[in-house]
Structure formats: structure tokens, C-alpha cells
Short mmCIF file of C-alpha atoms in Angstrom, two decimals:
data_model
loop_
_atom_site.label_atom_id
_atom_site.label_comp_id
_atom_site.label_asym_id
_atom_site.label_seq_id
_atom_site.Cartn_x
_atom_site.Cartn_y
_atom_site.Cartn_z
CA MET A 1 0.25 -0.70 -0.41
CA PRO A 2 1.23 3.23 -1.06
CA LEU A 3 2.46 5.42 2.26
CA TRP A 4 -0.09 8.63 1.22
CA PHE A 5 -2.63 6.22 1.03
CA ASP A 6 -1.94 4.99 4.43
CA MET A 7 -1.76 8.41 6.18
CA LEU A 8 -5.35 9.21 4.50
CA ARG A 9 -7.14 5.81 5.93
CA THR A 10 -5.56 6.88 9.15
CA PRO A 11 -7.22 9.19 11.41
CA MET A 12 -4.48 12.64 12.11
CA ALA A 13 -5.59 14.20 15.24
CA ALA A 14 -8.58 13.63 17.76
CA PRO A 15 -11.65 14.85 18.60
CA GLU A 16 -11.96 18.07 20.38
CA THR A 17 -13.02 18.75 23.42
CA LYS A 18 -14.54 22.14 25.33
CA GLY A 19 -11.29 22.88 26.94
CA LEU A 20 -9.36 22.25 24.05
CA ARG A 21 -11.54 24.54 21.92
CA ARG A 22 -12.36 27.08 24.56
CA LYS A 23 -8.37 27.17 24.44
CA ARG A 24 -8.32 27.08 20.41
CA HIS A 25 -10.79 30.40 20.68
CA LEU A 26 -9.29 32.05 22.67
CA TRP A 27 -5.25 31.74 20.96
CA GLN A 28 -7.75 32.70 17.62
CA PHE A 29 -8.88 36.02 19.65
CA LEU A 30 -5.71 36.65 21.08
CA CYS A 31 -3.91 36.32 17.43
CA VAL A 32 -6.40 38.89 15.62
CA ALA A 33 -6.90 41.35 18.60
CA LEU A 34 -2.50 41.72 18.49
CA ALA A 35 -2.89 41.99 14.72
CA VAL A 36 -5.67 44.41 15.10
CA SER A 37 -3.95 46.70 17.42
CA ILE A 38 -0.85 46.66 15.35
CA PHE A 39 -2.74 47.82 12.59
CA CYS A 40 -4.45 50.50 14.22
CA LEU A 41 -1.39 51.26 16.70
CA GLN A 42 -1.05 54.46 15.15
CA PRO A 43 -4.44 56.16 15.77
CA LEU A 44 -4.05 54.62 19.15
CA ARG A 45 -1.03 55.22 19.86
CA ALA A 46 -2.41 59.14 18.76
CA ALA A 47 -5.87 58.03 20.86
CA PHE A 48 -3.97 57.00 23.57
CA GLY A 49 -0.34 57.74 24.00
CA PRO A 50 3.13 55.99 23.97
CA SER A 51 1.95 53.88 26.41
CA VAL A 52 0.11 51.57 23.50
CA GLY A 53 3.34 49.09 22.87
CA LEU A 54 3.38 47.77 26.23
CA LEU A 55 -0.39 47.14 24.92
CA CYS A 56 0.85 45.00 21.98
CA ALA A 57 3.33 43.31 24.07
CA ALA A 58 1.21 41.99 26.40
CA LEU A 59 -0.76 41.17 23.18
CA LEU A 60 2.20 39.37 21.41
CA LEU A 61 3.53 37.41 24.71
CA ALA A 62 -0.01 36.56 25.63
CA VAL A 63 -0.10 34.44 21.91
CA LEU A 64 3.20 32.85 22.85
CA VAL A 65 2.32 31.53 25.86
CA CYS A 66 -1.66 30.82 25.12
CA GLY A 67 0.23 29.12 21.73
CA ILE A 68 2.44 26.68 23.78
CA ARG A 69 0.01 25.76 25.80
CA TYR A 70 -2.46 24.52 23.42
CA PHE A 71 -0.62 23.20 21.19
CA ARG A 72 0.81 21.31 24.31
CA ALA A 73 -2.62 20.39 24.96
CA LYS A 74 -4.00 19.35 21.50
CA ASN A 75 -0.79 17.33 21.13
CA ALA A 76 -0.90 15.54 24.68
CA ALA A 77 -4.52 14.59 23.47
CA ASP A 78 -3.93 13.59 19.94
CA ASP A 79 -0.84 11.29 20.79
CA ALA A 80 -3.72 9.90 23.92
CA TRP A 81 -6.29 9.14 21.10
CA ILE A 82 -4.07 7.39 18.74
CA VAL A 83 -2.39 5.25 21.19
CA GLY A 84 -5.40 4.21 22.62
CA ARG A 85 -7.53 3.90 19.23
CA GLN A 86 -4.23 1.70 18.47
CA GLY A 87 -6.01 -1.85 20.18
CA GLU A 88 -9.54 -1.81 18.39
CA GLY A 89 -7.57 -3.63 15.35
CA GLU A 90 -7.65 -1.31 12.68
CA PRO A 91 -6.64 -2.84 9.75
#
């Protein structure tokens, strides 16, 4: 059997739990907020002063931390799901 066909038949991800969905939505929201804050940096700086750069830095840090936590949890869930599925006798 060709490798691509075997990979096509192999499930690649675990079903998403409510906790993982919340983490993913939080990470996506933070990414969008960071993009908007960077895109609107000049108007925000004019309205709130030079401390807006700290807001962008805080959003960047939050994106990194939440992203690392989400992807670690997602990989752990995927690994546990794949290990659990190996005992089911799939062809």
C-alpha cells in the first residue's frame, strides 16, 4: 500500500474537547487582537499615547504563552487518542 494512501486512512487528530476548543478560541482571539492592535498602532498611539506599545507587547506575550499551552495540550490529546485507537484492531 502506498504511504500516502495509508496516511489518508489514518486518523490524524483527536476529537476536540470543550477545554481544547476554549483554548483554541482564546488563542485565535488573541491573534486577531494582536493583528488589529498592530494595524491600528498609529491611531491608538494618537489616542492613548506611547504606552500602547506595551499593550502590543503584552498581547504578543499572551499569544505566545497561550499558543504554547494550546499546542502542547492538543499534541498530548492527539497522542493519547492515537495510542488508544491502536488497540481497536484497525486494519
